[in-house]
């Protein structure tokens, strides 16, 4: 068996350029239609063999432990990275078509060549910002462990497994530019947008996704018809920033701004300052607008940061996936 002793992978952020949401189905989840793109803003996962295989593993799960440079991030078994590691180890033992086993006994792990691993997370994507940081970390952990454990699963099989951990994870097996439907788990890649830059405003506000969906229901929002007639994505992908922006919608803005009026005010002020449409990503709190050049996006981010006293950065939209 050959496995890497150390492996480093980037976990990129995403934004929802366009997000239509329908009323919930019987499972309580909301059917959606979203154009998602990755961003040139990433967390980094570094996997190392830990402790040596012959030593009994004292970590947070039978197969993995987690360390992080951000003290605010819980590194216990609730973290998506550790949940992904536990789920994947069970699925490897069971095989891709079987229901994963939850009890990971040491003998079975050993015979599947599953070694204990420490995952060190460098956190750069703000949390509770609608940028998919936790989901990207979980998806990247699966990709990395697939190599580390030499499991040989296809991206499609990993994507299917990841859907059980959260609606946003499967996208990260298909980025950088995809249409997501269902609760988000059905992913269809499309060409990357011609628009290559965003000014991303990162308010110091944490938006809880379930609460935003709950308010969406209380406000009786959503129309299934908006999911049926899909836009001409190929035409949208070719448009320059000022032509594309007025087409973009996020149905979660109304409930997010109802919960946090300060965020709605920030969006309006940002729109006036930038002189162009500003949208929220996912369930918030990050806000973005789009540019055709890095220079324009950088100037806009500097202006927004200075005038709104909130962090703002220029980031590349749908960068080519890094060579790993
Ligand atoms: O799938 P994920 O764990 O990211 O979802 C977090 C919460 O967001 C869910 O518990 C649910 O309340 C809400 N959600 C939803 N419909 C979706 C995605 C998420 O209602 N399509």
Short mmCIF file of C-alpha atoms and ligand atoms in Angstrom, two decimals:
data_model
loop_
_atom_site.label_atom_id
_atom_site.label_comp_id
_atom_site.label_asym_id
_atom_site.label_seq_id
_atom_site.Cartn_x
_atom_site.Cartn_y
_atom_site.Cartn_z
CA UNK A 1 0.00 0.00 0.00
CA UNK A 2 1.29 3.45 -0.90
CA UNK A 3 -0.05 6.46 0.93
CA UNK A 4 1.14 10.01 1.32
CA UNK A 5 2.65 10.90 4.67
CA UNK A 6 1.76 14.56 4.19
CA UNK A 7 -0.72 16.14 1.83
CA UNK A 8 -1.85 19.76 1.45
CA UNK A 9 -5.04 20.77 -0.42
CA UNK A 10 -6.84 24.08 -0.91
CA UNK A 11 -10.53 24.33 0.01
CA UNK A 12 -11.97 27.27 -1.99
CA UNK A 13 -14.89 29.48 -0.97
CA UNK A 14 -17.98 29.80 -3.19
CA UNK A 15 -20.55 32.44 -3.93
CA UNK A 16 -24.06 31.97 -5.25
CA UNK A 17 -24.16 34.32 -8.23
CA UNK A 18 -27.88 33.54 -8.62
CA UNK A 19 -30.12 31.77 -6.08
CA UNK A 20 -33.80 31.00 -6.54
CA UNK A 21 -35.56 29.18 -3.69
CA UNK A 22 -38.97 27.45 -3.67
CA UNK A 23 -41.20 26.62 -0.68
CA UNK A 24 -40.05 23.54 1.24
CA UNK A 25 -40.85 19.98 0.22
CA UNK A 26 -42.06 17.19 2.52
CA UNK A 27 -38.51 16.71 3.89
CA UNK A 28 -38.43 20.34 5.07
CA UNK A 29 -35.66 21.24 2.60
CA UNK A 30 -36.15 23.93 0.00
CA UNK A 31 -35.75 23.04 -3.68
CA UNK A 32 -33.40 25.54 -5.26
CA UNK A 33 -31.75 26.63 -8.47
CA UNK A 34 -28.36 28.24 -8.07
CA UNK A 35 -25.37 29.26 -10.16
CA UNK A 36 -22.39 28.69 -7.91
CA UNK A 37 -18.78 29.62 -8.56
CA UNK A 38 -15.62 29.09 -6.54
CA UNK A 39 -13.54 32.05 -5.41
CA UNK A 40 -9.81 32.72 -5.16
CA UNK A 41 -10.14 32.66 -1.37
CA UNK A 42 -9.35 29.34 0.30
CA UNK A 43 -8.79 27.45 3.51
CA UNK A 44 -5.87 25.01 3.52
CA UNK A 45 -6.00 21.44 4.81
CA UNK A 46 -2.75 19.67 5.66
CA UNK A 47 -2.96 15.96 6.36
CA UNK A 48 -0.21 14.13 8.20
CA UNK A 49 0.08 10.61 9.41
CA UNK A 50 -0.54 10.81 13.14
CA UNK A 51 0.27 9.08 15.35
CA UNK A 52 2.42 6.27 13.92
CA UNK A 53 0.11 3.42 12.85
CA UNK A 54 1.26 1.02 15.58
CA UNK A 55 0.21 3.44 18.37
CA UNK A 56 -3.44 3.34 19.53
CA UNK A 57 -5.12 6.50 18.30
CA UNK A 58 -6.19 9.00 20.98
CA UNK A 59 -7.84 11.50 18.62
CA UNK A 60 -11.32 12.98 18.31
CA UNK A 61 -12.63 10.12 16.17
CA UNK A 62 -11.17 6.66 15.62
CA UNK A 63 -9.52 7.83 12.40
CA UNK A 64 -8.80 11.55 12.50
CA UNK A 65 -7.97 14.49 14.72
CA UNK A 66 -8.29 18.15 13.82
CA UNK A 67 -6.25 21.23 14.67
CA UNK A 68 -6.99 24.76 13.48
CA UNK A 69 -5.32 28.18 13.63
CA UNK A 70 -8.69 29.82 14.42
CA UNK A 71 -9.59 29.35 18.10
CA UNK A 72 -13.25 30.15 17.33
CA UNK A 73 -13.66 26.99 15.25
CA UNK A 74 -14.90 23.91 17.14
CA UNK A 75 -12.44 21.08 16.44
CA UNK A 76 -14.62 18.39 18.05
CA UNK A 77 -16.53 15.57 16.35
CA UNK A 78 -19.25 18.03 15.23
CA UNK A 79 -16.82 19.60 12.73
CA UNK A 80 -17.63 18.67 9.13
CA UNK A 81 -14.02 17.63 8.49
CA UNK A 82 -14.13 15.01 11.23
CA UNK A 83 -17.67 13.95 10.31
CA UNK A 84 -16.45 13.49 6.71
CA UNK A 85 -13.45 11.42 7.86
CA UNK A 86 -15.61 9.18 10.04
CA UNK A 87 -18.25 8.74 7.33
CA UNK A 88 -15.67 7.99 4.64
CA UNK A 89 -13.79 5.42 6.74
CA UNK A 90 -17.10 3.61 7.37
CA UNK A 91 -18.01 3.82 3.68
CA UNK A 92 -14.64 2.42 2.60
CA UNK A 93 -15.12 -0.55 4.89
CA UNK A 94 -18.66 -1.09 3.60
CA UNK A 95 -17.85 -0.37 -0.09
CA UNK A 96 -19.33 2.47 -2.22
CA UNK A 97 -22.72 0.83 -2.78
CA UNK A 98 -23.42 -0.31 0.78
CA UNK A 99 -24.72 1.75 3.65
CA UNK A 100 -21.69 2.94 5.61
CA UNK A 101 -20.96 1.26 8.88
CA UNK A 102 -20.84 3.56 11.90
CA UNK A 103 -18.66 1.37 14.13
CA UNK A 104 -15.08 1.69 13.11
CA UNK A 105 -13.29 -1.14 14.82
CA UNK A 106 -9.53 -1.07 14.65
CA UNK A 107 -9.15 -4.44 12.96
CA UNK A 108 -11.46 -3.55 10.07
CA UNK A 109 -9.77 -0.17 9.65
CA UNK A 110 -6.41 -1.92 9.54
CA UNK A 111 -7.50 -4.38 6.89
CA UNK A 112 -8.84 -1.50 4.74
CA UNK A 113 -5.45 0.28 5.13
CA UNK A 114 -7.10 3.20 6.89
CA UNK A 115 -4.39 4.98 8.84
CA UNK A 116 -4.95 7.57 11.52
CA UNK A 117 -4.50 11.12 10.32
CA UNK A 118 -4.21 14.62 11.72
CA UNK A 119 -5.84 17.33 9.65
CA UNK A 120 -4.57 20.82 10.26
CA UNK A 121 -6.88 23.55 9.01
CA UNK A 122 -5.70 27.04 8.11
CA UNK A 123 -8.94 28.98 8.24
CA UNK A 124 -9.18 31.94 5.85
CA UNK A 125 -12.83 31.79 4.73
CA UNK A 126 -15.05 33.70 7.20
CA UNK A 127 -17.65 31.55 8.98
CA UNK A 128 -21.42 32.17 8.81
CA UNK A 129 -20.82 34.25 5.68
CA UNK A 130 -22.60 32.19 3.00
CA UNK A 131 -19.23 31.39 1.42
CA UNK A 132 -19.47 27.61 1.95
CA UNK A 133 -16.24 27.41 3.98
CA UNK A 134 -17.34 24.52 6.22
CA UNK A 135 -18.79 22.62 3.25
CA UNK A 136 -15.64 23.15 1.20
CA UNK A 137 -13.50 21.95 4.11
CA UNK A 138 -15.65 18.79 4.42
CA UNK A 139 -15.54 18.10 0.67
CA UNK A 140 -11.79 18.74 0.53
CA UNK A 141 -11.25 16.40 3.48
CA UNK A 142 -12.98 13.64 1.49
CA UNK A 143 -10.82 14.35 -1.60
CA UNK A 144 -7.66 14.41 0.48
CA UNK A 145 -8.49 11.26 2.47
CA UNK A 146 -9.33 9.45 -0.77
CA UNK A 147 -5.68 9.97 -1.73
CA UNK A 148 -4.20 9.60 1.74
CA UNK A 149 -5.91 6.25 2.23
CA UNK A 150 -5.44 5.28 -1.42
CA UNK A 151 -9.17 4.48 -1.58
CA UNK A 152 -9.58 5.09 -5.33
CA UNK A 153 -13.11 6.51 -5.22
CA UNK A 154 -14.27 8.58 -8.22
CA UNK A 155 -15.21 12.25 -7.74
CA UNK A 156 -18.83 11.27 -8.50
CA UNK A 157 -18.87 8.65 -5.71
CA UNK A 158 -17.28 11.11 -3.27
CA UNK A 159 -19.81 13.77 -4.30
CA UNK A 160 -22.73 11.40 -3.63
CA UNK A 161 -21.33 10.48 -0.23
CA UNK A 162 -20.76 14.16 0.61
CA UNK A 163 -24.44 15.03 0.02
CA UNK A 164 -25.32 13.21 3.26
CA UNK A 165 -23.18 15.74 5.15
CA UNK A 166 -24.74 18.90 3.70
CA UNK A 167 -26.42 20.40 0.64
CA UNK A 168 -23.43 22.50 -0.47
CA UNK A 169 -20.72 19.83 -0.40
CA UNK A 170 -21.33 18.14 -3.82
CA UNK A 171 -20.69 21.43 -5.66
CA UNK A 172 -17.05 21.33 -4.55
CA UNK A 173 -16.48 18.13 -6.54
CA UNK A 174 -17.59 19.90 -9.73
CA UNK A 175 -16.55 23.58 -9.48
CA UNK A 176 -15.46 26.10 -10.53
CA UNK A 177 -18.81 27.04 -12.17
CA UNK A 178 -21.94 24.90 -11.82
CA UNK A 179 -25.71 24.94 -11.70
CA UNK A 180 -26.98 23.32 -8.50
CA UNK A 181 -30.53 22.00 -8.12
CA UNK A 182 -32.49 19.76 -5.73
CA UNK A 183 -31.51 20.89 -2.24
CA UNK A 184 -28.19 21.80 -3.87
CA UNK A 185 -26.88 18.27 -4.33
CA UNK A 186 -27.47 17.90 -8.09
CA UNK A 187 -24.58 19.66 -9.80
CA UNK A 188 -24.21 20.48 -13.49
CA UNK A 189 -20.95 22.20 -14.56
CA UNK A 190 -21.29 25.11 -17.00
CA UNK A 191 -18.60 27.37 -18.53
CA UNK A 192 -17.02 29.81 -16.11
CA UNK A 193 -18.32 33.38 -16.30
CA UNK A 194 -16.47 35.87 -18.47
CA UNK A 195 -16.64 38.13 -15.40
CA UNK A 196 -13.48 37.21 -13.52
CA UNK A 197 -13.45 39.49 -10.46
CA UNK A 198 -15.61 40.26 -7.45
CA UNK A 199 -15.41 42.83 -4.70
CA UNK A 200 -16.44 40.85 -1.62
CA UNK A 201 -17.73 42.68 1.44
CA UNK A 202 -17.37 40.65 4.64
CA UNK A 203 -19.51 42.24 7.36
CA UNK A 204 -18.75 41.17 10.89
CA UNK A 205 -22.14 39.42 11.07
CA UNK A 206 -22.77 35.67 11.47
CA UNK A 207 -25.93 34.47 9.69
CA UNK A 208 -27.36 31.08 10.80
CA UNK A 209 -28.62 29.30 7.65
CA UNK A 210 -31.56 27.37 9.26
CA UNK A 211 -32.92 30.62 10.76
CA UNK A 212 -32.83 32.34 7.36
CA UNK A 213 -34.79 29.48 5.74
CA UNK A 214 -37.25 29.51 8.66
CA UNK A 215 -37.89 33.22 8.19
CA UNK A 216 -38.28 32.59 4.43
CA UNK A 217 -41.14 30.18 5.31
CA UNK A 218 -42.69 32.56 7.85
CA UNK A 219 -42.72 35.26 5.17
CA UNK A 220 -44.36 32.77 2.77
CA UNK A 221 -41.75 33.44 0.12
CA UNK A 222 -40.72 31.33 -2.86
CA UNK A 223 -42.36 30.30 -6.10
CA UNK A 224 -41.67 26.91 -7.71
CA UNK A 225 -42.16 28.47 -11.17
CA UNK A 226 -38.86 30.36 -10.76
CA UNK A 227 -37.09 26.98 -10.75
CA UNK A 228 -38.73 25.62 -13.87
CA UNK A 229 -37.69 28.24 -16.43
CA UNK A 230 -33.94 28.24 -16.24
CA UNK A 231 -32.09 31.28 -17.59
CA UNK A 232 -29.88 30.95 -20.65
CA UNK A 233 -26.76 30.19 -18.59
CA UNK A 234 -24.46 30.12 -21.60
CA UNK A 235 -25.52 33.64 -22.56
CA UNK A 236 -25.15 34.81 -18.93
CA UNK A 237 -21.68 33.26 -18.73
CA UNK A 238 -20.56 35.43 -21.67
CA UNK A 239 -21.88 38.76 -20.36
CA UNK A 240 -19.67 41.55 -19.02
CA UNK A 241 -20.25 42.53 -15.38
CA UNK A 242 -22.64 45.45 -15.87
CA UNK A 243 -24.84 43.41 -18.21
CA UNK A 244 -24.92 40.31 -15.99
CA UNK A 245 -25.48 41.96 -12.59
CA UNK A 246 -29.09 43.15 -13.11
CA UNK A 247 -30.15 39.55 -13.94
CA UNK A 248 -28.89 38.14 -10.65
CA UNK A 249 -31.30 37.37 -7.78
CA UNK A 250 -30.94 35.92 -4.30
CA UNK A 251 -34.28 34.87 -2.79
CA UNK A 252 -32.71 34.57 0.67
CA UNK A 253 -31.95 38.30 0.86
CA UNK A 254 -35.45 39.27 2.03
CA UNK A 255 -35.50 36.87 5.02
CA UNK A 256 -31.84 37.56 5.87
CA UNK A 257 -32.45 41.32 5.90
CA UNK A 258 -35.65 40.79 7.94
CA UNK A 259 -33.53 39.01 10.58
CA UNK A 260 -30.68 41.51 10.32
CA UNK A 261 -31.79 44.93 8.98
CA UNK A 262 -28.22 46.21 9.41
CA UNK A 263 -27.15 43.81 6.63
CA UNK A 264 -29.86 45.13 4.31
CA UNK A 265 -28.68 48.69 5.01
CA UNK A 266 -25.11 47.70 4.23
CA UNK A 267 -26.19 46.19 0.91
CA UNK A 268 -27.96 49.43 -0.07
CA UNK A 269 -25.05 51.61 0.95
CA UNK A 270 -22.60 49.32 -0.88
CA UNK A 271 -24.76 49.52 -4.00
CA UNK A 272 -24.75 53.32 -3.91
CA UNK A 273 -21.00 53.47 -3.34
CA UNK A 274 -20.15 50.92 -6.04
CA UNK A 275 -22.70 52.34 -8.48
CA UNK A 276 -23.81 48.83 -9.45
CA UNK A 277 -25.93 45.91 -8.21
CA UNK A 278 -24.73 44.30 -4.97
CA UNK A 279 -25.96 40.79 -4.08
CA UNK A 280 -25.74 38.61 -0.96
CA UNK A 281 -24.18 35.12 -1.22
CA UNK A 282 -26.14 32.10 0.07
CA UNK A 283 -27.88 32.87 3.38
CA UNK A 284 -25.42 35.73 4.06
CA UNK A 285 -23.72 37.65 5.44
CA UNK A 286 -21.19 38.24 2.64
CA UNK A 287 -22.13 40.70 -0.10
CA UNK A 288 -20.55 40.95 -3.54
CA UNK A 289 -20.50 42.86 -6.78
CA UNK A 290 -18.75 41.95 -10.01
CA UNK A 291 -16.07 43.48 -12.23
CA UNK A 292 -14.37 42.71 -15.51
CA UNK A 293 -10.88 43.57 -14.24
CA UNK A 294 -8.83 43.03 -11.12
CA UNK A 295 -7.99 46.73 -11.02
CA UNK A 296 -11.65 47.80 -10.83
CA UNK A 297 -12.47 45.13 -8.21
CA UNK A 298 -9.51 46.19 -6.06
CA UNK A 299 -10.47 49.87 -6.22
CA UNK A 300 -14.09 49.01 -5.31
CA UNK A 301 -13.03 46.80 -2.38
CA UNK A 302 -10.82 49.61 -1.04
CA UNK A 303 -13.66 52.12 -1.34
CA UNK A 304 -16.20 49.80 0.35
CA UNK A 305 -13.82 48.98 3.19
CA UNK A 306 -12.98 52.66 3.81
CA UNK A 307 -16.56 53.96 3.65
CA UNK A 308 -18.42 51.10 5.35
CA UNK A 309 -15.80 50.17 7.99
CA UNK A 310 -16.20 46.50 7.11
CA UNK A 311 -13.59 44.20 5.62
CA UNK A 312 -13.67 44.04 1.82
CA UNK A 313 -11.41 42.16 -0.61
CA UNK A 314 -11.03 41.72 -4.36
CA UNK A 315 -11.18 38.03 -5.29
CA UNK A 316 -10.95 36.08 -8.51
CA UNK A 317 -14.19 34.41 -9.65
CA UNK A 318 -14.06 30.74 -10.73
CA UNK A 319 -10.25 30.56 -10.90
CA UNK A 320 -8.81 27.54 -12.69
CA UNK A 321 -8.58 24.76 -10.09
CA UNK A 322 -5.10 24.75 -8.56
CA UNK A 323 -2.75 22.00 -9.66
CA UNK A 324 -2.52 19.62 -6.72
O1 LIG B 1 -27.72 20.99 4.06
P1 LIG B 1 -27.22 21.95 5.07
O2 LIG B 1 -26.74 21.28 6.33
O3 LIG B 1 -26.23 22.92 4.54
O4 LIG B 1 -28.47 22.82 5.50
C1 LIG B 1 -28.50 23.62 6.65
C2 LIG B 1 -29.95 24.01 6.93
O5 LIG B 1 -30.40 24.89 5.90
C3 LIG B 1 -30.91 22.85 6.90
O6 LIG B 1 -31.02 22.27 8.16
C4 LIG B 1 -32.20 23.52 6.46
O7 LIG B 1 -32.80 24.16 7.57
C5 LIG B 1 -31.72 24.61 5.54
N1 LIG B 1 -31.78 24.26 4.11
C6 LIG B 1 -32.99 24.16 3.46
N2 LIG B 1 -33.05 23.89 2.12
C7 LIG B 1 -31.91 23.72 1.40
C8 LIG B 1 -30.65 23.80 2.04
C9 LIG B 1 -30.62 24.08 3.39
O8 LIG B 1 -34.05 24.34 4.09
N3 LIG B 1 -31.99 23.46 0.08
#
